[in-house]
Amino acid sequence: MAPPSDLTTLADLPRLLAQVAGDSRRLRESPRDRRVGCEVDPAKIRRLLARRYDFTAPMAADALIADVARMLGDWTVDVTHPRYFGHFNPSVRPISVVADTLVALYNPQLAAWSHAPAANEIERHLVAFFAERIGFDPSAAEGHFTSGGQEANHTAVIAALVRRFPELPDRGLRSLPGQPTLYLSEEGHGSFEKIAVATGLGRAALRTIPTDERFRLDPSALQRAIEADRRAGHLPLLVVATAGTTASGAIDPLPELAAIARREELQLHVDAAWGGGALLSRSQRGALAGIEHADTVTWDAHKWLSVPMGAGMVFCRHAGVFERAFASAAGYMPGHRQGTVEPHASSLQWSRRFIGLKVFMALAEAGAEGIERLIDHQTAMGNLLRERLRDADFELMNDTPLPLVCFTHPRLAEPGRVAKRVAQAGKVWLSAVSLPRGGQALRACITSYRTEPSDLDVLVAEVVRELPERD
Ligand SMILES: *Cc1c(COP(=O)(O)O)cnc(C)c1O
């Protein structure tokens, strides 16, 4: 085929998008006919890229689309598969794929309110909706979209520093009379290690607190750690509670931690990156009771709300903190409009992508009750999986209302090996996990709203098949 004499234009876009649909096996095939896992030698991918993509000759758009769709299809773990029981990577709802396409097409720049009034007001409207679900007063709280939970947690730590030390944005950490300290459970998210580095607090600021038998942060151990730090002259700053830990879905005891934070005059952050989804279900939101006492909350729409990455959110119960942290008067930015908040001067990002549209369209299409049904379905599948596992003589290792099950079996010695062999067989993807106090288990999270009871049967059968024979 002759190379194109010219580049594709917007007029070609409908045809190109139709070709994306035609070339993508994601759209042509039933998901259950596809492998979930992916095993590939990096050398194979590199050889193809070296051969076809030295970028010397232009490539026709149709050939390029077909090639990329094939690479992504063949060499990606299919996290959108109904039998992907892995990390918090959901199946994405088609309406949110349309949303991301619209975002790319219009390319609104959200950094300055006046450049993207529609997009900025849509995000503001959503932030108020989710803030209310947390139990915050939306008129007194603030929030914004982030790339994900990492950025949301990072923003929350900066907010805690700024609230406690108002001079800090100007004078920096070296002006403080001691070391601010952060408390999270041993099961808390690893992002806080990077945040400790990025904020200049250093990992020495982190206190990892032991968990109880349900892998929840132990409040009395927290109390002791705070007292020890005060005696040592440190500056206890922030309690990080996790609502839905990554390994086992544990929800830290939020009311107790809120009481300690209040009494000790520490701030409280709740990392509900995945577990926040439960707040949209009337029957499940009680599991997160106490979250309304948090000063800040992290909640990722790209975890349990089934939209594509990255769509994190950070909320603060006290409006104005983010502006105090991130204010910047750049002479080249468009003028400010009364009654609006400038995103670039109240968040870590500068240029901002329209992250919220996929959440907006997903929520609007289904309605709040439609989203609730998806959340409740996944929770029901988690409960059913527990039943099926018990019936097959597995032992459950965790205890959470969220749809995440850690399990073992008397004949299961090496969960990591079994998870790998199951993935190689291609019908199911699940992970192995280390739990506190040396526990090793298999871990299955219901991440797809399309998972059905028959998928759970396949999961159990695949694991049973890989168990060593009885001796
Ligand atoms: C996923 C997750 C994060 C990190 O969020 P990203 O969106 O991956 O940046 C932080 N905390 C918890 C509890 C998570 O599950």
PDB file of N, CA and C in Angstrom, residues 257-313:
ATOM      1  N   LEU A 257     -10.492   5.809  65.207  1.00  0.00           N
ATOM      2  CA  LEU A 257      -9.344   6.599  64.750  1.00  0.00           C
ATOM      3  C   LEU A 257      -9.699   8.088  64.714  1.00  0.00           C
ATOM      4  N   ALA A 258     -10.949   8.390  64.369  1.00  0.00           N
ATOM      5  CA  ALA A 258     -11.378   9.793  64.375  1.00  0.00           C
ATOM      6  C   ALA A 258     -11.332  10.340  65.798  1.00  0.00           C
ATOM      7  N   ALA A 259     -11.730   9.517  66.772  1.00  0.00           N
ATOM      8  CA  ALA A 259     -11.727   9.977  68.165  1.00  0.00           C
ATOM      9  C   ALA A 259     -10.291  10.251  68.632  1.00  0.00           C
ATOM     10  N   ILE A 260      -9.366   9.370  68.266  1.00  0.00           N
ATOM     11  CA  ILE A 260      -7.965   9.588  68.660  1.00  0.00           C
ATOM     12  C   ILE A 260      -7.427  10.851  67.994  1.00  0.00           C
ATOM     13  N   ALA A 261      -7.713  11.006  66.711  1.00  0.00           N
ATOM     14  CA  ALA A 261      -7.210  12.183  65.997  1.00  0.00           C
ATOM     15  C   ALA A 261      -7.750  13.455  66.647  1.00  0.00           C
ATOM     16  N   ARG A 262      -9.018  13.444  67.022  1.00  0.00           N
ATOM     17  CA  ARG A 262      -9.609  14.634  67.628  1.00  0.00           C
ATOM     18  C   ARG A 262      -8.950  14.925  68.978  1.00  0.00           C
ATOM     19  N   ARG A 263      -8.842  13.873  69.797  1.00  0.00           N
ATOM     20  CA  ARG A 263      -8.288  14.060  71.140  1.00  0.00           C
ATOM     21  C   ARG A 263      -6.836  14.520  71.088  1.00  0.00           C
ATOM     22  N   GLU A 264      -6.087  13.961  70.169  1.00  0.00           N
ATOM     23  CA  GLU A 264      -4.646  14.251  70.096  1.00  0.00           C
ATOM     24  C   GLU A 264      -4.348  15.443  69.181  1.00  0.00           C
ATOM     25  N   GLU A 265      -5.396  16.018  68.602  1.00  0.00           N
ATOM     26  CA  GLU A 265      -5.236  17.146  67.674  1.00  0.00           C
ATOM     27  C   GLU A 265      -4.347  16.800  66.485  1.00  0.00           C
ATOM     28  N   LEU A 266      -4.597  15.606  65.953  1.00  0.00           N
ATOM     29  CA  LEU A 266      -3.972  15.223  64.678  1.00  0.00           C
ATOM     30  C   LEU A 266      -5.043  15.339  63.606  1.00  0.00           C
ATOM     31  N   GLN A 267      -4.621  15.372  62.369  1.00  0.00           N
ATOM     32  CA  GLN A 267      -5.604  15.339  61.288  1.00  0.00           C
ATOM     33  C   GLN A 267      -5.836  13.900  60.862  1.00  0.00           C
ATOM     34  N   LEU A 268      -6.983  13.718  60.213  1.00  0.00           N
ATOM     35  CA  LEU A 268      -7.361  12.366  59.782  1.00  0.00           C
ATOM     36  C   LEU A 268      -7.559  12.355  58.274  1.00  0.00           C
ATOM     37  N   HIS A 269      -6.824  11.459  57.630  1.00  0.00           N
ATOM     38  CA  HIS A 269      -7.042  11.228  56.199  1.00  0.00           C
ATOM     39  C   HIS A 269      -7.597   9.824  56.036  1.00  0.00           C
ATOM     40  N   VAL A 270      -8.632   9.666  55.209  1.00  0.00           N
ATOM     41  CA  VAL A 270      -9.127   8.319  54.907  1.00  0.00           C
ATOM     42  C   VAL A 270      -8.800   8.002  53.448  1.00  0.00           C
ATOM     43  N   ASP A 271      -7.981   6.972  53.272  1.00  0.00           N
ATOM     44  CA  ASP A 271      -7.632   6.496  51.937  1.00  0.00           C
ATOM     45  C   ASP A 271      -8.669   5.446  51.549  1.00  0.00           C
ATOM     46  N   ALA A 272      -9.689   5.907  50.806  1.00  0.00           N
ATOM     47  CA  ALA A 272     -10.769   5.016  50.361  1.00  0.00           C
ATOM     48  C   ALA A 272     -10.686   4.849  48.852  1.00  0.00           C
ATOM     49  N   ALA A 273      -9.453   4.727  48.350  1.00  0.00           N
ATOM     50  CA  ALA A 273      -9.235   4.717  46.904  1.00  0.00           C
ATOM     51  C   ALA A 273     -10.172   3.720  46.224  1.00  0.00           C
ATOM     52  N   TRP A 274     -10.188   2.501  46.733  1.00  0.00           N
ATOM     53  CA  TRP A 274     -11.099   1.495  46.167  1.00  0.00           C
ATOM     54  C   TRP A 274     -12.402   1.431  46.963  1.00  0.00           C
ATOM     55  N   GLY A 275     -12.290   1.330  48.285  1.00  0.00           N
ATOM     56  CA  GLY A 275     -13.466   1.080  49.126  1.00  0.00           C
ATOM     57  C   GLY A 275     -14.507   2.182  49.073  1.00  0.00           C
ATOM     58  N   GLY A 276     -14.119   3.382  48.631  1.00  0.00           N
ATOM     59  CA  GLY A 276     -15.065   4.482  48.531  1.00  0.00           C
ATOM     60  C   GLY A 276     -16.315   4.109  47.742  1.00  0.00           C
ATOM     61  N   GLY A 277     -16.171   3.203  46.805  1.00  0.00           N
ATOM     62  CA  GLY A 277     -17.320   2.771  46.004  1.00  0.00           C
ATOM     63  C   GLY A 277     -18.502   2.346  46.872  1.00  0.00           C
ATOM     64  N   ALA A 278     -18.207   1.757  48.026  1.00  0.00           N
ATOM     65  CA  ALA A 278     -19.278   1.276  48.900  1.00  0.00           C
ATOM     66  C   ALA A 278     -20.180   2.413  49.378  1.00  0.00           C
ATOM     67  N   LEU A 279     -19.665   3.649  49.341  1.00  0.00           N
ATOM     68  CA  LEU A 279     -20.472   4.788  49.789  1.00  0.00           C
ATOM     69  C   LEU A 279     -21.667   5.034  48.873  1.00  0.00           C
ATOM     70  N   LEU A 280     -21.633   4.458  47.675  1.00  0.00           N
ATOM     71  CA  LEU A 280     -22.734   4.678  46.729  1.00  0.00           C
ATOM     72  C   LEU A 280     -23.835   3.628  46.894  1.00  0.00           C
ATOM     73  N   SER A 281     -23.653   2.716  47.850  1.00  0.00           N
ATOM     74  CA  SER A 281     -24.656   1.689  48.091  1.00  0.00           C
ATOM     75  C   SER A 281     -25.294   1.906  49.448  1.00  0.00           C
ATOM     76  N   ARG A 282     -26.624   2.012  49.455  1.00  0.00           N
ATOM     77  CA  ARG A 282     -27.295   2.245  50.732  1.00  0.00           C
ATOM     78  C   ARG A 282     -27.071   1.106  51.707  1.00  0.00           C
ATOM     79  N   SER A 283     -26.965  -0.135  51.184  1.00  0.00           N
ATOM     80  CA  SER A 283     -26.815  -1.265  52.105  1.00  0.00           C
ATOM     81  C   SER A 283     -25.371  -1.415  52.579  1.00  0.00           C
ATOM     82  N   GLN A 284     -24.419  -0.767  51.910  1.00  0.00           N
ATOM     83  CA  GLN A 284     -23.017  -0.992  52.286  1.00  0.00           C
ATOM     84  C   GLN A 284     -22.307   0.208  52.877  1.00  0.00           C
ATOM     85  N   ARG A 285     -22.897   1.378  52.737  1.00  0.00           N
ATOM     86  CA  ARG A 285     -22.148   2.566  53.144  1.00  0.00           C
ATOM     87  C   ARG A 285     -21.874   2.582  54.646  1.00  0.00           C
ATOM     88  N   GLY A 286     -22.676   1.830  55.417  1.00  0.00           N
ATOM     89  CA  GLY A 286     -22.438   1.749  56.860  1.00  0.00           C
ATOM     90  C   GLY A 286     -21.051   1.223  57.200  1.00  0.00           C
ATOM     91  N   ALA A 287     -20.473   0.421  56.303  1.00  0.00           N
ATOM     92  CA  ALA A 287     -19.142  -0.143  56.567  1.00  0.00           C
ATOM     93  C   ALA A 287     -18.086   0.961  56.666  1.00  0.00           C
ATOM     94  N   LEU A 288     -18.366   2.113  56.075  1.00  0.00           N
ATOM     95  CA  LEU A 288     -17.402   3.221  56.105  1.00  0.00           C
ATOM     96  C   LEU A 288     -17.846   4.328  57.066  1.00  0.00           C
ATOM     97  N   ALA A 289     -18.779   4.002  57.957  1.00  0.00           N
ATOM     98  CA  ALA A 289     -19.242   5.024  58.905  1.00  0.00           C
ATOM     99  C   ALA A 289     -18.053   5.607  59.648  1.00  0.00           C
ATOM    100  N   GLY A 290     -18.062   6.899  59.814  1.00  0.00           N
ATOM    101  CA  GLY A 290     -16.938   7.581  60.454  1.00  0.00           C
ATOM    102  C   GLY A 290     -16.108   8.351  59.450  1.00  0.00           C
ATOM    103  N   ILE A 291     -16.235   8.006  58.165  1.00  0.00           N
ATOM    104  CA  ILE A 291     -15.425   8.685  57.140  1.00  0.00           C
ATOM    105  C   ILE A 291     -15.756  10.178  57.105  1.00  0.00           C
ATOM    106  N   GLU A 292     -16.982  10.532  57.557  1.00  0.00           N
ATOM    107  CA  GLU A 292     -17.398  11.937  57.525  1.00  0.00           C
ATOM    108  C   GLU A 292     -16.588  12.788  58.505  1.00  0.00           C
ATOM    109  N   HIS A 293     -15.860  12.154  59.434  1.00  0.00           N
ATOM    110  CA  HIS A 293     -15.018  12.913  60.364  1.00  0.00           C
ATOM    111  C   HIS A 293     -13.642  13.219  59.774  1.00  0.00           C
ATOM    112  N   ALA A 294     -13.342  12.648  58.620  1.00  0.00           N
ATOM    113  CA  ALA A 294     -12.009  12.847  58.042  1.00  0.00           C
ATOM    114  C   ALA A 294     -11.815  14.318  57.663  1.00  0.00           C
ATOM    115  N   ASP A 295     -10.576  14.762  57.718  1.00  0.00           N
ATOM    116  CA  ASP A 295     -10.252  16.083  57.168  1.00  0.00           C
ATOM    117  C   ASP A 295     -10.098  15.983  55.659  1.00  0.00           C
ATOM    118  N   THR A 296      -9.505  14.881  55.216  1.00  0.00           N
ATOM    119  CA  THR A 296      -9.332  14.675  53.773  1.00  0.00           C
ATOM    120  C   THR A 296      -9.667  13.221  53.427  1.00  0.00           C
ATOM    121  N   VAL A 297     -10.070  13.013  52.187  1.00  0.00           N
ATOM    122  CA  VAL A 297     -10.443  11.672  51.707  1.00  0.00           C
ATOM    123  C   VAL A 297      -9.893  11.480  50.299  1.00  0.00           C
ATOM    124  N   THR A 298      -9.372  10.284  50.040  1.00  0.00           N
ATOM    125  CA  THR A 298      -8.999   9.858  48.689  1.00  0.00           C
ATOM    126  C   THR A 298     -10.028   8.854  48.197  1.00  0.00           C
ATOM    127  N   TRP A 299     -10.467   9.055  46.964  1.00  0.00           N
ATOM    128  CA  TRP A 299     -11.464   8.142  46.386  1.00  0.00           C
ATOM    129  C   TRP A 299     -11.197   8.080  44.891  1.00  0.00           C
ATOM    130  N   ASP A 300     -10.866   6.893  44.375  1.00  0.00           N
ATOM    131  CA  ASP A 300     -10.553   6.705  42.955  1.00  0.00           C
ATOM    132  C   ASP A 300     -11.780   6.229  42.199  1.00  0.00           C
ATOM    133  N   ALA A 301     -12.218   7.016  41.232  1.00  0.00           N
ATOM    134  CA  ALA A 301     -13.301   6.513  40.373  1.00  0.00           C
ATOM    135  C   ALA A 301     -12.803   5.378  39.481  1.00  0.00           C
ATOM    136  N   HIS A 302     -11.508   5.333  39.209  1.00  0.00           N
ATOM    137  CA  HIS A 302     -11.020   4.275  38.307  1.00  0.00           C
ATOM    138  C   HIS A 302     -10.787   2.948  39.022  1.00  0.00           C
ATOM    139  N   LYS A 303     -11.179   2.851  40.268  1.00  0.00           N
ATOM    140  CA  LYS A 303     -11.083   1.565  40.957  1.00  0.00           C
ATOM    141  C   LYS A 303     -12.430   0.834  40.904  1.00  0.00           C
ATOM    142  N   TRP A 304     -13.427   1.359  41.611  1.00  0.00           N
ATOM    143  CA  TRP A 304     -14.670   0.590  41.724  1.00  0.00           C
ATOM    144  C   TRP A 304     -15.817   1.215  40.934  1.00  0.00           C
ATOM    145  N   LEU A 305     -15.596   2.354  40.295  1.00  0.00           N
ATOM    146  CA  LEU A 305     -16.698   2.967  39.552  1.00  0.00           C
ATOM    147  C   LEU A 305     -16.602   2.661  38.053  1.00  0.00           C
ATOM    148  N   SER A 306     -15.684   1.750  37.707  1.00  0.00           N
ATOM    149  CA  SER A 306     -15.675   1.177  36.354  1.00  0.00           C
ATOM    150  C   SER A 306     -15.488   2.214  35.250  1.00  0.00           C
ATOM    151  N   VAL A 307     -14.587   3.147  35.475  1.00  0.00           N
ATOM    152  CA  VAL A 307     -14.192   4.067  34.406  1.00  0.00           C
ATOM    153  C   VAL A 307     -12.699   3.859  34.131  1.00  0.00           C
ATOM    154  N   PRO A 308     -12.238   4.258  32.935  1.00  0.00           N
ATOM    155  CA  PRO A 308     -10.816   4.050  32.615  1.00  0.00           C
ATOM    156  C   PRO A 308      -9.903   4.898  33.520  1.00  0.00           C
ATOM    157  N   MET A 309      -8.677   4.450  33.650  1.00  0.00           N
ATOM    158  CA  MET A 309      -7.678   5.241  34.369  1.00  0.00           C
ATOM    159  C   MET A 309      -7.414   6.534  33.597  1.00  0.00           C
ATOM    160  N   GLY A 310      -6.867   7.585  34.221  1.00  0.00           N
ATOM    161  CA  GLY A 310      -6.785   7.718  35.650  1.00  0.00           C
ATOM    162  C   GLY A 310      -7.858   8.708  36.095  1.00  0.00           C
ATOM    163  N   ALA A 311      -8.532   8.325  37.130  1.00  0.00           N
ATOM    164  CA  ALA A 311      -9.605   9.180  37.647  1.00  0.00           C
ATOM    165  C   ALA A 311      -9.640   9.064  39.156  1.00  0.00           C
ATOM    166  N   GLY A 312      -8.742   9.803  39.815  1.00  0.00           N
ATOM    167  CA  GLY A 312      -8.758   9.877  41.270  1.00  0.00           C
ATOM    168  C   GLY A 312      -9.498  11.130  41.710  1.00  0.00           C
ATOM    169  N   MET A 313      -9.813  11.152  42.999  1.00  0.00           N
ATOM    170  CA  MET A 313     -10.439  12.357  43.558  1.00  0.00           C
ATOM    171  C   MET A 313      -9.868  12.562  44.960  1.00  0.00           C
TER     172      MET A 313
END
